[in-house]
Coordinates of C-alpha atoms and ligand atoms in Angstrom, one line a residue:
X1 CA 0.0 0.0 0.0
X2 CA 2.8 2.4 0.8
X3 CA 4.0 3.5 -2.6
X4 CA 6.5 5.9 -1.5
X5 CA 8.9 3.1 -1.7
X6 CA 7.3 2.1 -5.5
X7 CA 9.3 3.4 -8.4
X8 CA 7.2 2.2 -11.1
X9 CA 4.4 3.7 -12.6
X10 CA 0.7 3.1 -11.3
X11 CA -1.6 1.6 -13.5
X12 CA -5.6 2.1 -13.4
X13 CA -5.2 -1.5 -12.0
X14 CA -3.2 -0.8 -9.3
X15 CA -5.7 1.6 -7.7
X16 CA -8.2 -1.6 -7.7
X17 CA -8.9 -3.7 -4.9
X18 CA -9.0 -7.6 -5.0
X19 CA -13.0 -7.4 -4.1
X20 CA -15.0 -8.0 -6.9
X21 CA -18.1 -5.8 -7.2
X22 CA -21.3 -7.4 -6.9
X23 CA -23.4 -5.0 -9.1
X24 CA -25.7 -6.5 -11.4
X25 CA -24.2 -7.2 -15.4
X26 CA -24.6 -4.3 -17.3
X27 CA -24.6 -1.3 -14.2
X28 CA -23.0 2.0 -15.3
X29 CA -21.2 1.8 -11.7
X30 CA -19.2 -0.4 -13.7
X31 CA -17.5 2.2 -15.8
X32 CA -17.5 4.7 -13.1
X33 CA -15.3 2.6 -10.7
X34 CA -12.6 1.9 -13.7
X35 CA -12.7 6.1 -14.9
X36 CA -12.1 6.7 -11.0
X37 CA -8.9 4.4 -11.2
X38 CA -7.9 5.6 -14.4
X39 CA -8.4 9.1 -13.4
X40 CA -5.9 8.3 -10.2
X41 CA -3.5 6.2 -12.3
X42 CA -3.3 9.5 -14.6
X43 CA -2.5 11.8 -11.8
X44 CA 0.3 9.1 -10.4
X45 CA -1.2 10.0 -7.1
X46 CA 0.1 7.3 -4.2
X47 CA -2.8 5.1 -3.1
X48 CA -2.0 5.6 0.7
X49 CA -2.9 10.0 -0.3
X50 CA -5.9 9.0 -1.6
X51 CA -9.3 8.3 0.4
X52 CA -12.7 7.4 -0.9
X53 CA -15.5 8.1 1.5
X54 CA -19.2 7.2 0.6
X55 CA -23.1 6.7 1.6
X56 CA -25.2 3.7 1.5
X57 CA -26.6 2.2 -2.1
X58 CA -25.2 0.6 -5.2
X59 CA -23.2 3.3 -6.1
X60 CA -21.6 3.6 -2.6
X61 CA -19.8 0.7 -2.6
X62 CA -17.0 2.2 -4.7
X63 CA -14.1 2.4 -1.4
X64 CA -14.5 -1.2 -1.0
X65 CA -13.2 -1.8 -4.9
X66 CA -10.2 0.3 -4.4
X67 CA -7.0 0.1 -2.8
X68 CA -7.2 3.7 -1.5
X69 CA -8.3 4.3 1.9
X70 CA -12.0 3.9 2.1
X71 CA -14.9 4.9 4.5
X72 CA -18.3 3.5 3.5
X73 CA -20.4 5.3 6.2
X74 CA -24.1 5.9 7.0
X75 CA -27.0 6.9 4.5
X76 CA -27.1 10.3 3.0
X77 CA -23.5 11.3 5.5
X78 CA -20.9 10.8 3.1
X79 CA -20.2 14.8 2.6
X80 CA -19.8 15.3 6.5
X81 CA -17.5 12.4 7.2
X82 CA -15.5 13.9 4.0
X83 CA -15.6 17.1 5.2
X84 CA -13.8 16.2 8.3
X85 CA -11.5 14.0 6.7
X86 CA -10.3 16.5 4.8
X87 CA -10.3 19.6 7.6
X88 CA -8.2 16.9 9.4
X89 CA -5.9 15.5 6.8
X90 CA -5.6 18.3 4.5
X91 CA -2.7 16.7 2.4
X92 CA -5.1 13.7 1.2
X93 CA -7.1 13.5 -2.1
X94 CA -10.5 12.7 -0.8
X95 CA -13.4 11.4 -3.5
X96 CA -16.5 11.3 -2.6
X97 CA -18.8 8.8 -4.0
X98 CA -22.8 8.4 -4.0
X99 CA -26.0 8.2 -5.8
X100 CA -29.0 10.4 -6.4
X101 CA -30.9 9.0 -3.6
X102 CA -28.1 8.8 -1.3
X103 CA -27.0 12.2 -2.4
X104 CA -29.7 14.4 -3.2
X105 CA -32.6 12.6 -1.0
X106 CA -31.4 12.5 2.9
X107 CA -28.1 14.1 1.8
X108 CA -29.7 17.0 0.0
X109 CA -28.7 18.8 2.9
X110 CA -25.4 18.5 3.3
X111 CA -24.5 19.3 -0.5
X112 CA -25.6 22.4 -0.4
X113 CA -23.7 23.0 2.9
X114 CA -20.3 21.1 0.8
X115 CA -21.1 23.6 -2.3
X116 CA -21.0 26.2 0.3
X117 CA -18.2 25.7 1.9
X118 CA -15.9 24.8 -0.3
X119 CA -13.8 22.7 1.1
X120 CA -11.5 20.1 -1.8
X121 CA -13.3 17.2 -2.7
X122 CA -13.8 15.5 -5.3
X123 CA -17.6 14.6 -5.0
X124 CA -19.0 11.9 -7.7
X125 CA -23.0 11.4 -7.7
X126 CA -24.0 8.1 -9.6
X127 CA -27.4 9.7 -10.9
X128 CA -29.6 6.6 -12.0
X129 CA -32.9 8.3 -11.1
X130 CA -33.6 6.0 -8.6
X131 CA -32.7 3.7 -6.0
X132 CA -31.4 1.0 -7.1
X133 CA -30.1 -0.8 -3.7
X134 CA -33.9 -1.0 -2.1
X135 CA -35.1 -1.8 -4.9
X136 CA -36.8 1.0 -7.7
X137 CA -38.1 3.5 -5.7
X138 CA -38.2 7.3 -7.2
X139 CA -35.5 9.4 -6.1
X140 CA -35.2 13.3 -6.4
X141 CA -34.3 12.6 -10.0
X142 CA -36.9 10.5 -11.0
X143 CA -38.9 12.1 -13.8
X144 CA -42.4 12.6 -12.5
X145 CA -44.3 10.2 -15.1
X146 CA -42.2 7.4 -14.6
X147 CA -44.5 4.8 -14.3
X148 CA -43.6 1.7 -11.6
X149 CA -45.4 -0.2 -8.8
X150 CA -44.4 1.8 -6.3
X151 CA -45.7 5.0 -7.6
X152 CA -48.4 4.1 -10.3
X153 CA -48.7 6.8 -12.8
X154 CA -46.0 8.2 -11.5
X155 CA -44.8 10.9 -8.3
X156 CA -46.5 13.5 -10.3
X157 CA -43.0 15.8 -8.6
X158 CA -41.0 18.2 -10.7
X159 CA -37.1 16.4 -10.2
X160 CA -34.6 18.0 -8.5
X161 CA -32.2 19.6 -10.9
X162 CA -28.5 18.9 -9.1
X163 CA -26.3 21.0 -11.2
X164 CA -28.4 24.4 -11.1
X165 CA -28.2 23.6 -7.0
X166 CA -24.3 23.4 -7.1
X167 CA -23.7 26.5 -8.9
X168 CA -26.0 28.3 -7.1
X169 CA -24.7 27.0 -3.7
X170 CA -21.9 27.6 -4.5
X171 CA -19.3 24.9 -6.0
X172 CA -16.1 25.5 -7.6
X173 CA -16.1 23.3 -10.4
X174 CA -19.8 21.5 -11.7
X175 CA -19.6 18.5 -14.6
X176 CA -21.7 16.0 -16.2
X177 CA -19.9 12.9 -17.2
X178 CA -21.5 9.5 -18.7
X179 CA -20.9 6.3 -17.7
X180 CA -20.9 5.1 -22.2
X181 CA -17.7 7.0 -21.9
X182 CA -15.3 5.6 -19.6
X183 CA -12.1 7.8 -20.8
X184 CA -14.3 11.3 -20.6
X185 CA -15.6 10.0 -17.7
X186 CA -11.6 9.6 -16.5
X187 CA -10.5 12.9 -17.9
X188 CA -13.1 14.8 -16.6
X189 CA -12.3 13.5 -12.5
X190 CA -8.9 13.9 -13.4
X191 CA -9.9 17.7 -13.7
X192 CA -12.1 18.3 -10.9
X193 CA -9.1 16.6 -8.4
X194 CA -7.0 19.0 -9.6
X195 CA -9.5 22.0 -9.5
X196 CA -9.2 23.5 -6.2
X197 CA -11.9 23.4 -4.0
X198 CA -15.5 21.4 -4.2
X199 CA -15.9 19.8 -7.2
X200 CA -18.7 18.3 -8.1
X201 CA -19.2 15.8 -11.0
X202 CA -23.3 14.1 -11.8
X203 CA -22.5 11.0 -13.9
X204 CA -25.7 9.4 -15.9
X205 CA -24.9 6.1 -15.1
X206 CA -28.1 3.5 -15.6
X207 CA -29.2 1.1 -13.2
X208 CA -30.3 -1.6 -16.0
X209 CA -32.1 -3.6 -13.6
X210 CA -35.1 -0.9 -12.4
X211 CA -34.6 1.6 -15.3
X212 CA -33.5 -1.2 -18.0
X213 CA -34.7 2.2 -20.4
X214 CA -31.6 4.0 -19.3
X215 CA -29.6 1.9 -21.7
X216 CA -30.7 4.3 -24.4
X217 CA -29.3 7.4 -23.1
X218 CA -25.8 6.4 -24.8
X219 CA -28.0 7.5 -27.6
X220 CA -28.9 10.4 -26.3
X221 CA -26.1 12.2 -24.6
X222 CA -23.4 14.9 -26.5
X223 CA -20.5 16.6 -25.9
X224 CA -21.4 20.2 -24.6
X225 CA -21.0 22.4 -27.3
X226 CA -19.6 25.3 -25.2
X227 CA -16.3 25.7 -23.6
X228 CA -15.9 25.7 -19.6
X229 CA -16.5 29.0 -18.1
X230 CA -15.6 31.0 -14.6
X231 CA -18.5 33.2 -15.3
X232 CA -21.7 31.6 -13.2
X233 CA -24.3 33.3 -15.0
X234 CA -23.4 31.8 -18.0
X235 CA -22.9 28.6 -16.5
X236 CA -26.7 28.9 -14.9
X237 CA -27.8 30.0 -18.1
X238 CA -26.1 27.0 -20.0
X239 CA -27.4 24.6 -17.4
X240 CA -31.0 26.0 -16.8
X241 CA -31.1 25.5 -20.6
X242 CA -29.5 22.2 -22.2
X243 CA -31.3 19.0 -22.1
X244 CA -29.9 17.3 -19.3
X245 CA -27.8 15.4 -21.8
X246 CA -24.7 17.5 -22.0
X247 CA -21.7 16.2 -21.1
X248 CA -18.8 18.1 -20.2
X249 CA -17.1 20.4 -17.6
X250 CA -20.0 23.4 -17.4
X251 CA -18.7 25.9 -14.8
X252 CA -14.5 26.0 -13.3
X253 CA -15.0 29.0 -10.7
X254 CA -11.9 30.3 -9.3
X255 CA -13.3 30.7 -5.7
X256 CA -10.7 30.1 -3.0
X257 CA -11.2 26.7 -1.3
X258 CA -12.0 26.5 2.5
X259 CA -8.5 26.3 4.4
X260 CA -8.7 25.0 7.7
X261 CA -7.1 28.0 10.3
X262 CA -4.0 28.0 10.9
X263 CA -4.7 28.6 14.6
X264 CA -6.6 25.2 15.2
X265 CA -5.7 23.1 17.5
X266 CA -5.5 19.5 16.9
X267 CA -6.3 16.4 18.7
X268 CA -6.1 12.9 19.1
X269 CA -8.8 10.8 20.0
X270 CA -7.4 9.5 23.1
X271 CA -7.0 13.3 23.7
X272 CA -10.3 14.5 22.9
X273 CA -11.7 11.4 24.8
X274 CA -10.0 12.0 27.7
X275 CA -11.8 16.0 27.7
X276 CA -15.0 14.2 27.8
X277 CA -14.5 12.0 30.5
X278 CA -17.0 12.1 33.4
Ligands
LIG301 C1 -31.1 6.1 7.3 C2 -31.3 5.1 6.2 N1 -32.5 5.3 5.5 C3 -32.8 4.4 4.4 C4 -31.9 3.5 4.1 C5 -32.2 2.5 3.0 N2 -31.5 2.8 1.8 C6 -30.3 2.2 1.5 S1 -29.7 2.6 0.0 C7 -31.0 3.6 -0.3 C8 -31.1 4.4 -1.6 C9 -30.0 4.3 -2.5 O1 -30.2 4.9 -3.7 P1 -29.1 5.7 -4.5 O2 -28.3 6.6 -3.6 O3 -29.8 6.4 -5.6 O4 -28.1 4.6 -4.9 P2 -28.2 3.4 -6.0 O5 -28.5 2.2 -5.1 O6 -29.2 3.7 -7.0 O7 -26.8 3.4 -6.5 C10 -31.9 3.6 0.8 C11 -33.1 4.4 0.8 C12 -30.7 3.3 4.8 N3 -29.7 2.4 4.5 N4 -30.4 4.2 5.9
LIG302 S1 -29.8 -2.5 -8.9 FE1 -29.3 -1.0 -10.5 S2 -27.8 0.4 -9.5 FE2 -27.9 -1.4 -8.3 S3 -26.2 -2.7 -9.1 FE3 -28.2 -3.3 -10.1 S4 -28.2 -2.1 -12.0 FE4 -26.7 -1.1 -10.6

């Protein structure tokens, strides 16, 4: 794990763990786990700098397929345990992987807060417009006529739109990415690690077991046709208006990123344990 005594060059299958994921055939978490490693492989960056930190669902199980350091946590908490990961160890590269339930559902909360803030992550949603772990449920993505058991006729409840929410709350860096395209998937995590600040990347990936339509959208999504700008007014403009098909970096801000103080005082556990004993 240490690779500061490696000399040779990392390979995307390096940055894999020997676990072999369990998602169904066919699952665009497929592709998204190898652009992840090949986005790491492409940056060289040492496996024991790197943490992945995620939710609960499909999609969430990405830190136990790596060889990073991994922390796959509670439901919808991924962005806080991140948060402190990174306030803590500020020299890591921390990724952040969920899905759209996970992530925009009962952690709708706390992305706007990560936006906000600004601290560096890298933070990956897995957008399959629904949840795929309990089973097909709608999520906040879910279009409101989609038709299913558990919601005959559909929710009838305008989706939640996750990349007019990130601008306007406030991320540094806002991307959609496609799981059909595993190396402009890579390139495009590749950028937002090295973007300063809170990047935040929604990747269409289909869940081909409860949205087995999904499979079309590698039919229907494009390159953006626009280059990236700093300006968010054009980027909410661009956003507000494309057909949720665009693929491509939409918005690299130049806001500075969150800095923990240099004043703050740091402690261990046994430390902070100790404070708290009664
Ligand atoms: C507090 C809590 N509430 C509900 C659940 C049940 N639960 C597990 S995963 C999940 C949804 C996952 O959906 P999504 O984030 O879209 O991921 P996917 O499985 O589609 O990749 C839910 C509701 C839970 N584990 N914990
Ligand atoms: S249920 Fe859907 S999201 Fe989950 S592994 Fe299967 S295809 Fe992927």
């Amino acid at each position: 794990m240490n690779d500061r005594i490696a000399s040779a060059a990392l390979t995307a299958a390096d940055y894999k763990s020997g676990t072999k994921p369990i998602w169904c055939p066919g699952c665009g978490d497929f592709t998204v786990l190898a652009a992840i490693t090949k986005a790491l492989a492409r940056l060289q960056l040492p496996r024991h700098q790197v943490a992945v930190v995620s939710g609960i669902g499909c999609s969430s199980r990405i830190p136990a397929y790596t060889s990073c350091y991994g922390f796959h946590g509670v439901h919808g908490r991924s962005l806080a345990a991140a948060t402190g990961l990174k306030a803590a160890r500020p020299d890591l590269t921390v990724l952040v992987a969920s899905g759209d339930g996970d992530g925009y559902s009962i952690g709708g909360n706390h992305f706007m807060h990560a936006c906000r803030r600004n601290v560096d992550l890298t933070y990956i949603v897995m957008d399959n417009h629904v949840y795929g772990m309990t089973k097909g449920q709608a999520s906040p993505t879910t279009e409101p006529d989609w038709d299913n058991k558990l919601s005959p006729g559909g929710t009838g409840i305008r989706p939640f739109h996750p990349l007019v929410i990130a601008l306007a709350a406030g991320a540094n860096f806002v991307a959609r990415a496609t799981s059909g395209d595993q190396n402009g998937t890579a390139e495009i995590i590749a950028q937002a690690i090295r973007h300063p600040g809170f990047s935040f990347i929604e990747i269409l990936s289909p869940c081909v077991t409860f949205r087995p339509e999904q499979k079309e959208w590698k039919n229907m999504v494009h390159p953006a046709s626009v280059e990236p700008t700093d300006d968010p007014a054009s980027a909410a403009r661009r956003i507000m208006t494309d057909d949720g098909f665009n693929i491509g970096v939409l918005y690299a801000g130049k806001r500075a990123p969150y800095a923990a103080s240099a004043t703050t005082v740091r402690r261990t556990v046994v430390e902070l344990e100790a404070e708290f004993e009664l």
